[in-house]
Coordinates of C-alpha atoms and ligand atoms in Angstrom, one line a residue:
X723 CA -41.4 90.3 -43.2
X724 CA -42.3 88.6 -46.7
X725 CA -43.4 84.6 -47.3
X726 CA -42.8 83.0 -50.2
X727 CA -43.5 79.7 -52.0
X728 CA -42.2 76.7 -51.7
X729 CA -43.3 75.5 -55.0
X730 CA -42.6 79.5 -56.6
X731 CA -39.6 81.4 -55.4
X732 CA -41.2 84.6 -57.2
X733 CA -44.4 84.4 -54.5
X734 CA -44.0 87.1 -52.4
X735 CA -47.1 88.3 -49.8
X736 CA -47.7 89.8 -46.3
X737 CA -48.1 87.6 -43.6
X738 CA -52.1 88.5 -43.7
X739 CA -52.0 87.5 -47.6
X740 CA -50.6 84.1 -46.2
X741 CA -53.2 83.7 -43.4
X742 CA -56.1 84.4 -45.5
X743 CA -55.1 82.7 -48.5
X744 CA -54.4 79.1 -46.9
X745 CA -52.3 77.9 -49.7
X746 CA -50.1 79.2 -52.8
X747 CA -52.3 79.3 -55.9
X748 CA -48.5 77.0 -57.2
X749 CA -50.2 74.5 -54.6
X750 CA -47.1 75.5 -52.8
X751 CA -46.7 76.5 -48.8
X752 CA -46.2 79.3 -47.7
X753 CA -42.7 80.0 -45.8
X754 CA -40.9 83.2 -44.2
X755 CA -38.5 84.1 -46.2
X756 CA -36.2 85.2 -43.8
X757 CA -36.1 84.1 -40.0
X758 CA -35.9 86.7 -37.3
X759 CA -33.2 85.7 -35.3
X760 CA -33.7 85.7 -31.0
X761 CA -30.8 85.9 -28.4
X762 CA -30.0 85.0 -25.1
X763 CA -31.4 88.8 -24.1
X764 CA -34.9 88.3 -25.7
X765 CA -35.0 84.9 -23.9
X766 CA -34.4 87.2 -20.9
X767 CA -36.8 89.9 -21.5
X768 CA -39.5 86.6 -21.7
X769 CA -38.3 86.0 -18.1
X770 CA -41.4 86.3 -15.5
X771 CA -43.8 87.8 -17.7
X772 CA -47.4 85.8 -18.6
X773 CA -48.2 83.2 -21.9
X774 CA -49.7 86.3 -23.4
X775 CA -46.7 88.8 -23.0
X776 CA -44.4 86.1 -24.7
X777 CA -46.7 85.1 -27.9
X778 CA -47.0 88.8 -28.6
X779 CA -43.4 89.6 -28.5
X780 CA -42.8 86.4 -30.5
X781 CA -45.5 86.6 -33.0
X782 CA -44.7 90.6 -33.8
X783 CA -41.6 89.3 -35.2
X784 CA -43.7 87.4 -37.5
X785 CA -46.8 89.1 -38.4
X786 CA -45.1 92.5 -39.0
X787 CA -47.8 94.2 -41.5
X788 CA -50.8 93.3 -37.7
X789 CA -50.3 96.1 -36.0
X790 CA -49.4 96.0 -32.2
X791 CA -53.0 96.5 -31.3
X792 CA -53.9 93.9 -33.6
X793 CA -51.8 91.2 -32.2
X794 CA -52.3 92.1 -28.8
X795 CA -56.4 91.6 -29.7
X796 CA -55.7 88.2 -31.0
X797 CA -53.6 86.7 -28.6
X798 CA -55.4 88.0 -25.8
X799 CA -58.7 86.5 -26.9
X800 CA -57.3 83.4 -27.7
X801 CA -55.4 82.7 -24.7
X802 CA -57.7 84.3 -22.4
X803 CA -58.0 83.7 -18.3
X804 CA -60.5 80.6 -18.2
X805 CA -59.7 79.6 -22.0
X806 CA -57.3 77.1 -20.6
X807 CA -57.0 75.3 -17.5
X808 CA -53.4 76.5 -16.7
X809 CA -52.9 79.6 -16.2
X810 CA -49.9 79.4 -17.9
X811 CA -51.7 78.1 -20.8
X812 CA -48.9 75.5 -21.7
X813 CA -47.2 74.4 -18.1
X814 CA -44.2 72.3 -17.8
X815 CA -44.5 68.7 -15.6
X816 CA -41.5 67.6 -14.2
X817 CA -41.5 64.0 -14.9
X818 CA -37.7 63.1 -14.4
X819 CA -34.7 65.2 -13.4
X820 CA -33.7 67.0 -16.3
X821 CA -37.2 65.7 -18.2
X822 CA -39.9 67.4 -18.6
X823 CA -43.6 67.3 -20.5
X824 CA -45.1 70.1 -22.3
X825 CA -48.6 70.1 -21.7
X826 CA -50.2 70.9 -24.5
X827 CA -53.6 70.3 -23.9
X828 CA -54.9 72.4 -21.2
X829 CA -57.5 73.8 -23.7
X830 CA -60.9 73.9 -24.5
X831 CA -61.0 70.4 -26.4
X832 CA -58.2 68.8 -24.7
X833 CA -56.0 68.1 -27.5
X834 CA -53.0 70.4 -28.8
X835 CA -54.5 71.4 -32.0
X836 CA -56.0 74.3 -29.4
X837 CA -52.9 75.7 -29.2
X838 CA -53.3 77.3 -32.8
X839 CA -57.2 76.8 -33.7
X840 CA -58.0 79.1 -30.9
X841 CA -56.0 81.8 -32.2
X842 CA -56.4 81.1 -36.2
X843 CA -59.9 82.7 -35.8
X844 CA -58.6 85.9 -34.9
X845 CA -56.0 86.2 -36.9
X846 CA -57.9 84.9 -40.3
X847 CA -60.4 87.7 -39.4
X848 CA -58.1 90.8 -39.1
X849 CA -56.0 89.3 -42.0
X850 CA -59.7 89.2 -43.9
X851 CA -59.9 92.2 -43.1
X852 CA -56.9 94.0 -44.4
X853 CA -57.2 91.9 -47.3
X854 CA -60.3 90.8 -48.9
X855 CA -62.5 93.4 -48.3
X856 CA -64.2 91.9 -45.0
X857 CA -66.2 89.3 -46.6
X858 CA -67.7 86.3 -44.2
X859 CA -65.1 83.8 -44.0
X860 CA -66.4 80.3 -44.3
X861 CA -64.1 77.4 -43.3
X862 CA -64.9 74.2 -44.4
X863 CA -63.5 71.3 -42.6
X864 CA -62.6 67.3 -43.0
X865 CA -61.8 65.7 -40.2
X866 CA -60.8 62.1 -38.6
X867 CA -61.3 63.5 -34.6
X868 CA -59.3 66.7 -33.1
X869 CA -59.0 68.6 -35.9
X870 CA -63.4 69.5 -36.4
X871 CA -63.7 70.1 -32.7
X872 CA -60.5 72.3 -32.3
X873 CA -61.9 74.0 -35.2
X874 CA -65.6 74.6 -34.0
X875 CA -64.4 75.5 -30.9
X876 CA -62.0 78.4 -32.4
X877 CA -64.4 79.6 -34.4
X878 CA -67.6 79.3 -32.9
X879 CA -69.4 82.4 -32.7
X880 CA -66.4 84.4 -34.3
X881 CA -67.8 87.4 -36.1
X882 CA -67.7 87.4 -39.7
X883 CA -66.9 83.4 -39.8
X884 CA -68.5 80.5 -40.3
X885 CA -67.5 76.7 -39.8
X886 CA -69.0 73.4 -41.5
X887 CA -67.2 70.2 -40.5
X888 CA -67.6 66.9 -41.8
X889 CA -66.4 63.5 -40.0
X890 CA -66.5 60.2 -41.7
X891 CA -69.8 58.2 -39.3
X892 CA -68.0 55.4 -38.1
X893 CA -64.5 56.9 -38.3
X894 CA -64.4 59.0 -35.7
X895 CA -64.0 58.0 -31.5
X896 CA -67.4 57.9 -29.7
X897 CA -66.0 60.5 -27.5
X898 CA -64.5 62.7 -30.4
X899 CA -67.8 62.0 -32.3
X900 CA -70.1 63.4 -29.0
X901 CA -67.6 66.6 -28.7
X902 CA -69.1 67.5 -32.2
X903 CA -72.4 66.6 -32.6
X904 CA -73.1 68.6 -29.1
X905 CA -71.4 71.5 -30.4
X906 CA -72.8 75.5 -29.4
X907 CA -72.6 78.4 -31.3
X908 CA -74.7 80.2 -33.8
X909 CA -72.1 79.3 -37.0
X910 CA -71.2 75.9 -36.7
X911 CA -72.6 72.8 -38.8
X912 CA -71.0 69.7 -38.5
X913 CA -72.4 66.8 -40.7
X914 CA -71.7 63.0 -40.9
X915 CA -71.0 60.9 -44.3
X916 CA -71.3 57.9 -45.3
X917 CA -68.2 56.6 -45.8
X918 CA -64.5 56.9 -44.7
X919 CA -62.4 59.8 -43.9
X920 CA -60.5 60.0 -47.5
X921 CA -64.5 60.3 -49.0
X922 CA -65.1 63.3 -46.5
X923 CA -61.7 65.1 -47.1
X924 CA -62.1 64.6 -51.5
X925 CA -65.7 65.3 -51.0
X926 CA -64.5 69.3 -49.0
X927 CA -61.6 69.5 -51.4
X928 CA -64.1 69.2 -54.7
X929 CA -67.0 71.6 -52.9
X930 CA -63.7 74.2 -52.7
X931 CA -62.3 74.5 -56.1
X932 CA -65.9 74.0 -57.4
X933 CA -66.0 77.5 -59.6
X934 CA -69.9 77.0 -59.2
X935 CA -70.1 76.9 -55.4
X936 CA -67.1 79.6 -55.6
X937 CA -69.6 82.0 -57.1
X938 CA -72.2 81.7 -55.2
X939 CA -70.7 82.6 -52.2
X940 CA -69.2 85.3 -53.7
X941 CA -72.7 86.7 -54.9
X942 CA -73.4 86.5 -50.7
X943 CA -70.4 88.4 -49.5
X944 CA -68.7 85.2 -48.7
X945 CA -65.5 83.3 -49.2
X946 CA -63.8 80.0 -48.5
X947 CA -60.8 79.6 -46.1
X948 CA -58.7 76.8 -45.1
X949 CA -57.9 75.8 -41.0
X950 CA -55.6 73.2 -42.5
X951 CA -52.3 72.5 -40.6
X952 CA -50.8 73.4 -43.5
X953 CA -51.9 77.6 -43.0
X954 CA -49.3 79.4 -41.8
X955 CA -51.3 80.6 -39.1
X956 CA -51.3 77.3 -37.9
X957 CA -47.8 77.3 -37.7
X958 CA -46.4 80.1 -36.0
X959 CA -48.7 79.9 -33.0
X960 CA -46.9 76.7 -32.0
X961 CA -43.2 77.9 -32.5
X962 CA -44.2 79.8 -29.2
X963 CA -44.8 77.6 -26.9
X964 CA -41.4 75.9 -27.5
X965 CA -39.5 79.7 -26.8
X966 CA -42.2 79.3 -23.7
X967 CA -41.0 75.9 -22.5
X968 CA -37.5 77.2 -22.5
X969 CA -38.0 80.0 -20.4
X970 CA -39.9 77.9 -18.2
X971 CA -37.0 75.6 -18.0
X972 CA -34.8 78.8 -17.1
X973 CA -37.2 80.0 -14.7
X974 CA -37.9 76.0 -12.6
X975 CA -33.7 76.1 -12.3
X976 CA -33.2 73.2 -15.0
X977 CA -31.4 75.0 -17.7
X978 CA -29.4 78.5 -17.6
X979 CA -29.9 80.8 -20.4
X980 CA -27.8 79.9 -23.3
X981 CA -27.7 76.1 -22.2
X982 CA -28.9 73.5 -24.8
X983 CA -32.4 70.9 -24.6
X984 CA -33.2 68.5 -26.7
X985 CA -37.2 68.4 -27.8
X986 CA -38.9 65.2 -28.7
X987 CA -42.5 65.9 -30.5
X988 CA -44.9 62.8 -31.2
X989 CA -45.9 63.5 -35.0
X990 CA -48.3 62.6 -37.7
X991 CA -48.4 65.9 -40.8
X992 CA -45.1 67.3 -39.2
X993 CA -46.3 70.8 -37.8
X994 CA -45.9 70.8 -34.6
X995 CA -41.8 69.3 -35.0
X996 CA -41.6 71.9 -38.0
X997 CA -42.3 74.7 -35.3
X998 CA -40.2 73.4 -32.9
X999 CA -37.2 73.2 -35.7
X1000 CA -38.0 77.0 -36.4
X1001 CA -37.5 77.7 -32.8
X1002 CA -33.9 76.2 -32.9
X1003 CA -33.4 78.0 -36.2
X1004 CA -34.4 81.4 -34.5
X1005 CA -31.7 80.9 -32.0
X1006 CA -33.3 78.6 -29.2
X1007 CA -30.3 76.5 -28.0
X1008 CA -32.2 73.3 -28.8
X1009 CA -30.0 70.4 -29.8
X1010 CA -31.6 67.6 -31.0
X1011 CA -35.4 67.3 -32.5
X1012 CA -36.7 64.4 -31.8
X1013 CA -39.5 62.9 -34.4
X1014 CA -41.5 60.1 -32.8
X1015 CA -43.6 58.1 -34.7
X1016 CA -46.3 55.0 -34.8
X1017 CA -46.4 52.2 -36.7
X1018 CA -47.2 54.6 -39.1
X1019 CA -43.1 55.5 -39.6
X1020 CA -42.8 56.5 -42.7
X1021 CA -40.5 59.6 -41.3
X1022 CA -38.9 57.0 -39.3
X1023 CA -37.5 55.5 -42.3
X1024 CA -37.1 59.0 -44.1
X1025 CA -35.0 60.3 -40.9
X1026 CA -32.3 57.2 -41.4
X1027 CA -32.1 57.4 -45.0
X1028 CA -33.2 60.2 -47.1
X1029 CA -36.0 58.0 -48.8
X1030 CA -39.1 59.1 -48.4
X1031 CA -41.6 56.2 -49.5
X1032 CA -45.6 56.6 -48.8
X1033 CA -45.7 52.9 -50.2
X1034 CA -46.9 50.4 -47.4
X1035 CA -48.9 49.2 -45.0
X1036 CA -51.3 51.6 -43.6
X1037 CA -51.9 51.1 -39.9
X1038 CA -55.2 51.7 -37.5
X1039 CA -53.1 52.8 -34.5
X1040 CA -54.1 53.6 -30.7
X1041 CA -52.7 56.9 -31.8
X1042 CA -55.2 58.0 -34.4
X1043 CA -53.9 61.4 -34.5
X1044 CA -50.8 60.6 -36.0
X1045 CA -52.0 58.0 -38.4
X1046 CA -50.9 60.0 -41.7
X1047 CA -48.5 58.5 -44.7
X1048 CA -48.0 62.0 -46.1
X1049 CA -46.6 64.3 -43.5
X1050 CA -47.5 67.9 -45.7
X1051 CA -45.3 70.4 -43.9
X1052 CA -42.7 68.7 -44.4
X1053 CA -42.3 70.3 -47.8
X1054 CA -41.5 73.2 -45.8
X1055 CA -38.2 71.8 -44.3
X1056 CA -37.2 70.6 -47.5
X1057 CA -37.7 73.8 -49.0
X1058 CA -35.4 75.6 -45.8
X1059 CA -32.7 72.5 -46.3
X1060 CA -32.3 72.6 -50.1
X1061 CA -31.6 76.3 -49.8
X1062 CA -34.8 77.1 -51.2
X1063 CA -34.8 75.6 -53.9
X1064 CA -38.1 75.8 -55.4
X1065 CA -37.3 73.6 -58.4
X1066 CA -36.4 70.6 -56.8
X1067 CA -39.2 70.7 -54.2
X1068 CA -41.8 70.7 -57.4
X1069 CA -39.6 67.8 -58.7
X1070 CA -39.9 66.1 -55.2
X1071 CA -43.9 66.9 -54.5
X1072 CA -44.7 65.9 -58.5
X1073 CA -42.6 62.6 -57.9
X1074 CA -44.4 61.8 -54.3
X1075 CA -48.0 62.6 -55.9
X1076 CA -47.4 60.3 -58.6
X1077 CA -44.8 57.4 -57.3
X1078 CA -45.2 58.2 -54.2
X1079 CA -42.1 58.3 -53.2
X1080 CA -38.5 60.5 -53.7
X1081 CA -35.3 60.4 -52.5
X1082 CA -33.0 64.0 -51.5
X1083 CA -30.1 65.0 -52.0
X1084 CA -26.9 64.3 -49.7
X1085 CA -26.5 67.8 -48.5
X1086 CA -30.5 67.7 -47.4
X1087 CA -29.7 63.8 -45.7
X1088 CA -26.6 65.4 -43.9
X1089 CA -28.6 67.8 -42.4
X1090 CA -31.1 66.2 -41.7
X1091 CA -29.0 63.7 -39.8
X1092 CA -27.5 67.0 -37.9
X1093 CA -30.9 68.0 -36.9
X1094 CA -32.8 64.9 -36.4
X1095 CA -32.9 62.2 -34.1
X1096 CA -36.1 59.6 -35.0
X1097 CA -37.7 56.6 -33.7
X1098 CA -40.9 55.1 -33.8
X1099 CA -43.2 53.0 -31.4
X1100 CA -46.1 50.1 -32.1
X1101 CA -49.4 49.5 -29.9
X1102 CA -47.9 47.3 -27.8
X1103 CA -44.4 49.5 -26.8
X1104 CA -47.3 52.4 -26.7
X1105 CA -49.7 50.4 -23.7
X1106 CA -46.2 50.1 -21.7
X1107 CA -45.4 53.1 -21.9
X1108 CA -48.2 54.4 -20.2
X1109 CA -48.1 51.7 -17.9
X1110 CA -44.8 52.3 -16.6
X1111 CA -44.6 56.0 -16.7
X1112 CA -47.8 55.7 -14.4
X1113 CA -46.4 53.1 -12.3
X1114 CA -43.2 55.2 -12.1
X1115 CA -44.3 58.6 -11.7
X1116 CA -48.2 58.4 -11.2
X1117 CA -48.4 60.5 -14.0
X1118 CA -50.9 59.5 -16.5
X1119 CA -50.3 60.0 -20.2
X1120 CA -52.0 59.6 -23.3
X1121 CA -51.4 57.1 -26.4
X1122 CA -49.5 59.8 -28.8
X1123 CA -47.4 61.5 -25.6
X1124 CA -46.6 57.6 -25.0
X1125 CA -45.0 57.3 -28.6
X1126 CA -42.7 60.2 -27.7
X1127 CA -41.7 59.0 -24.0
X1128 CA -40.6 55.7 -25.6
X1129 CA -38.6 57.4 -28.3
X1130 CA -36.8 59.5 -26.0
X1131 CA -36.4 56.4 -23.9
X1132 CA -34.8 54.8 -26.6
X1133 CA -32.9 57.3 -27.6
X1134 CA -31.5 58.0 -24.6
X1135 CA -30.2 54.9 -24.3
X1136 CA -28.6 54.3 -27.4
X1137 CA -26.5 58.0 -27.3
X1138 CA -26.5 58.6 -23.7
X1139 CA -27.6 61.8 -24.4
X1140 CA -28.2 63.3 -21.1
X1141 CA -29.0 67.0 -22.2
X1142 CA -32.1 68.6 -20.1
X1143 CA -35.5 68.0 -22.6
X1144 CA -38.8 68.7 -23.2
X1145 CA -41.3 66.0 -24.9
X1146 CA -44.6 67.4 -26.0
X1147 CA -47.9 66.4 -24.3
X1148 CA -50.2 66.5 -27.3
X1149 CA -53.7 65.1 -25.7
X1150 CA -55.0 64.4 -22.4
X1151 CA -55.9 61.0 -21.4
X1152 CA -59.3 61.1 -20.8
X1153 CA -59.4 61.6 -24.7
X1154 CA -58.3 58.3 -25.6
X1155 CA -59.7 56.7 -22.3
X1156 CA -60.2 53.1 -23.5
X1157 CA -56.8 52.7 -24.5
X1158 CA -55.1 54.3 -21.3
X1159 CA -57.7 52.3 -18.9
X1160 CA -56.7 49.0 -20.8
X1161 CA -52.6 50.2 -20.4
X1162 CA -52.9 50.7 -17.0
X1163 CA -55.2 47.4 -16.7
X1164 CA -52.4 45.0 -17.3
X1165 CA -53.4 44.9 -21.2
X1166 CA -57.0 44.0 -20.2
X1167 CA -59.9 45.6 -22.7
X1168 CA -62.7 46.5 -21.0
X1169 CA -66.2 46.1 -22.9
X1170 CA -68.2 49.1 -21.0
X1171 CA -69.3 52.1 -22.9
X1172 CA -67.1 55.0 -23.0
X1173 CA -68.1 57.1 -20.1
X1174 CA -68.1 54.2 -17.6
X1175 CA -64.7 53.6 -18.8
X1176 CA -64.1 57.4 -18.6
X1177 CA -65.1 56.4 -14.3
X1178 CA -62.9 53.5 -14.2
X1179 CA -60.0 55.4 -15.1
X1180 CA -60.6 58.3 -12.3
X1181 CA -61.0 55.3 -10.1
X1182 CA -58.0 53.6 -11.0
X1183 CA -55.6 56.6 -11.7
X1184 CA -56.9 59.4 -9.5
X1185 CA -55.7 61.8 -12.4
X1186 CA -58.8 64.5 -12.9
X1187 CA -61.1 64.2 -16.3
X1188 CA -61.8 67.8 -17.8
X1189 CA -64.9 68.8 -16.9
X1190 CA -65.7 69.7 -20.7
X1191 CA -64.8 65.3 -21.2
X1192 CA -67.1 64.6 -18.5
X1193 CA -69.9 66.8 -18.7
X1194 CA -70.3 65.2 -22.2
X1195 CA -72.5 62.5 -20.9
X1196 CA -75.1 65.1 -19.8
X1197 CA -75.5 66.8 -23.4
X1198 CA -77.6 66.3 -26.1
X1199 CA -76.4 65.6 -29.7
X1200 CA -77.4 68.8 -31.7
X1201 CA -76.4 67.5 -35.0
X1202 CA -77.4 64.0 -35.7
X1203 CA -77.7 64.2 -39.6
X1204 CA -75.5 62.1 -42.4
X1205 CA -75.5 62.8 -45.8
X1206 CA -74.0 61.4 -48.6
X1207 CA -70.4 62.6 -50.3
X1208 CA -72.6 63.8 -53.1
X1209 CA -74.8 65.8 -51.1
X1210 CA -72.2 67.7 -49.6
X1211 CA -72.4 70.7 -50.9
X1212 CA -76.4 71.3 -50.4
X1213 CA -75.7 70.5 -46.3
X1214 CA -72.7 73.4 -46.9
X1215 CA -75.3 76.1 -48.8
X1216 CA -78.2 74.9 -46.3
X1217 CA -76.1 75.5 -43.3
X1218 CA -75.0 78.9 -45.2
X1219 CA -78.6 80.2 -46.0
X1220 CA -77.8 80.0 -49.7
Ligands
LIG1353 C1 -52.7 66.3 -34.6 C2 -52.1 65.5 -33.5 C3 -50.7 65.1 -33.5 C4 -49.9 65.2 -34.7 O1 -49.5 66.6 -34.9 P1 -48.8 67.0 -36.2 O2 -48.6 68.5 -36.1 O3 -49.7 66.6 -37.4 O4 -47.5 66.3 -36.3 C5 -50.3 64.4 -32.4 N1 -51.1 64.2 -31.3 C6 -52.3 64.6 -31.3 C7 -53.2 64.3 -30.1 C8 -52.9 65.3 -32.3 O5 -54.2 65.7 -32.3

């Protein structure tokens, strides 16, 4: 199987070419360019085997020039016994007859991002491998909370890799900001700046096309990579876990094979609702995808009329990780929807870089009105959500799984849709405890530091706090330095040796 461009219909490279290489030189993403299709018998040969068995049968289809050792070696170390605290890496939680939660976040950092940054590593190193000539990989990373830990925590002590992060100092949750400054492993750096996270994602972007700092490394054997959302091999790790859900829904006696679900997916850049989309386009019978958003609802708006418009109010939400006015992989649908039409995509990118805005065509809005359901969800709908979903269920959820429970709430009632679905868990609560202890505290903020709130919330909710959460409090910051934007890219070579 071959990927192309989205922005050069002439692009064509391996699936290695496209892990490695991050992005199309055409500033384009890279795309299949055609799907492997699934049927109801490869759903059943998925039946009663492991997480493991069904993310190397599903990624083979994808990554055809790994070889089957290859894959197997990556997805067995990433998804290894005691990597994540379900054994079946991402289990299904029943939380209403026909309605159940993905749970996304049973790894090492507690967030879903693990579900592809613990296997990026590997496959960025055998792709490196096969095509640059086994030079060190160094990833360089921006980050406003899930993304630089997920990251570290992928890479960290990889062979042949290294990983800088930088977070923005006061951007960041005191709890995200202790997960990376007490960060092991022999070639990690992570690095505060002065200033917000836009300074710390320009400040990696210039230090990566710099043809100075592009040299250098080059003179030491080294080269940069990207662990951006937008890398295909962020991607296709996460169409799995939707083929996964449905075969768990098969196997818990919800669903037959062949029978339909609808998926709702709580979303900020659009990857993890793009995978799910290339699921149903493979041949999963999924019905409706459901795009839940915050205040932030710019796909709301896009999803109802075809506009997209980046032009307003930017909003500090309780769900940080979805705080994003341009939702990048999105480019990738309209790419699939226009029938790959390259030229209009560069006409659509060009006009959202500059106006920030553009409007598709009819045949893409049909479509897209065919495929998509949206909604979105403010603070205050967010803090009842958890409330009542506690109250109802005693199940305890965080602030961005809340967005999507009350879009599928509202959906529901406005189509009476009643088909058996899944709704992505993206975080657990112990992640965002201030605002799920003040939820489920009748709307009451509570002034104590984080990890007495972290106690307050076992107390109140009985629901277990990760030991990796928890056992926070005990550690010691490694990496307490802050530099400015400009001195970014001494910290990088410093942290290099170079
Ligand atoms: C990154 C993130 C999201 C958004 O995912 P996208 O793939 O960018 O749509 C949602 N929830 C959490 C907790 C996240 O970390």
């Amino acid at each position: 199987m071959l990927y192309t461009s989205t922005r050069d219909r002439s692009v064509s490279v391996t699936s290695a070419e496209a892990i490695a290489c991050g992005i199309s030189k055409d500033g384009g993403l890279f795309v299949p360019m055609e799907l492997p299709h699934i049927d109801g018998e490869f759903i059943n040969s998925l039946l009663g085997v492991d997480y493991i068995t069904r993310a190397e049968k599903v990624l083979s289809l994808f990554l055809t020039d790994y070889s089957e050792d290859e894959i197997d070696y990556c997805v067995s170390g990433a998804y290894a016994d005691g990597k994540f605290s379900s054994k079946k890496v991402a289990p299904l939680k029943t939380l209403a007859e026909g309605v159940a939660v993905l749970e996304l976040w049973r790894g090492p950092t507690c967030a879903f991002k693990d579900m592809a940054l613990q296997l990026l590593p590997y496959l960025l190193t055998v792709a490196a491998k096969k095509t640059v000539a086994d030079k060190t990989i160094v990833i360089l990373v921006a980050t406003s909370g899930d993304t630089g830990k997920a990251a570290l925590e992928g890479f960290k002590d990889v062979d042949k890799t290294k990983i800088m992060v930088f977070y923005p100092n006061d951007g960041v949750s005191p709890m995200q900001k202790l997960q990376m400054t007490t960060q092991e492993g022999g070639n990690v750096g992570v690095c505060a700046i002065n200033g917000n996270f836009d300074d710390a994602q320009s400040g990696v972007k210039a230090i990566f096309t710099n043809p100075e700092v592009i040299k250098k490394l080059d003179e030491n054997g080294m080269m940069f990579s990207s662990a951006n959302s937008i890398n295909w091999g962020r991607l296709v790790p996460q169409i799995v876990y939707y083929i996964s859900a449905y075969c768990d829904m098969i196997e818990n006696g919800t669903i037959n094979n062949g029978d339909e679900i609808n998926v709702v997916v709580p979303t900020g850049n659009f990857g993890n609702i793009l995978a799910a989309y290339y699921a149903k386009k493979m041949g999963v019978p999924i019905r409706k995808l459901i795009c839940a958003s915050n205040s932030n609802n710019v796909l709301t708006d896009f999803f109802s009329d075809g506009k997209y418009d980046r032009n307003r109010k930017f909003y500090t939400t309780e769900s940080p990780s979805m705080d994003i006015l341009i939702s990048s992989n999105l480019e990738r649908l309209l790419f699939h929807l226009s029938g790959e039409n390259d030229e209009l995509v560069r006409k659509w990118m060009s006009s959202l870089s500059g106006e920030g805005r553009y409007v598709v065509t009819e045949e893409v809005k049909n479509q897209i009105f065919e495929l998509f359901a949206a909604g979105c969800c403010n603070d205050d709908e967010t803090n009842d959500t958890i409330e009542k979903c506690f109250n109802n269920s005693g199940y305890l959820i965080d602030t961005h799984t809340a967005v999507a429970v009350k879009v599928y709430n509202d959906y529901v009632q406005k189509t009476g849709d009643k088909t058996p679905t899944v709704i992505a868990s993206t975080a657990n609560p112990y992640k965002f405890s201030a605002s799920v202890l003040k939820a489920i505290s009748g709307g009451e903020p509570c002034d104590a530091d984080e990890f007495q709130q972290v106690e307050l919330l076992i107390e109140k909710s009985g629901a277990q706090c990760p030991e990796q959460l928890s056992s926070l409090k005990e550690k010691m910051p490694r990496f307490t330095s802050c530099c400015n934007k400009e001195d970014m890219a001494r910290v990088v070579y410093d942290m290099l040796g170079i």
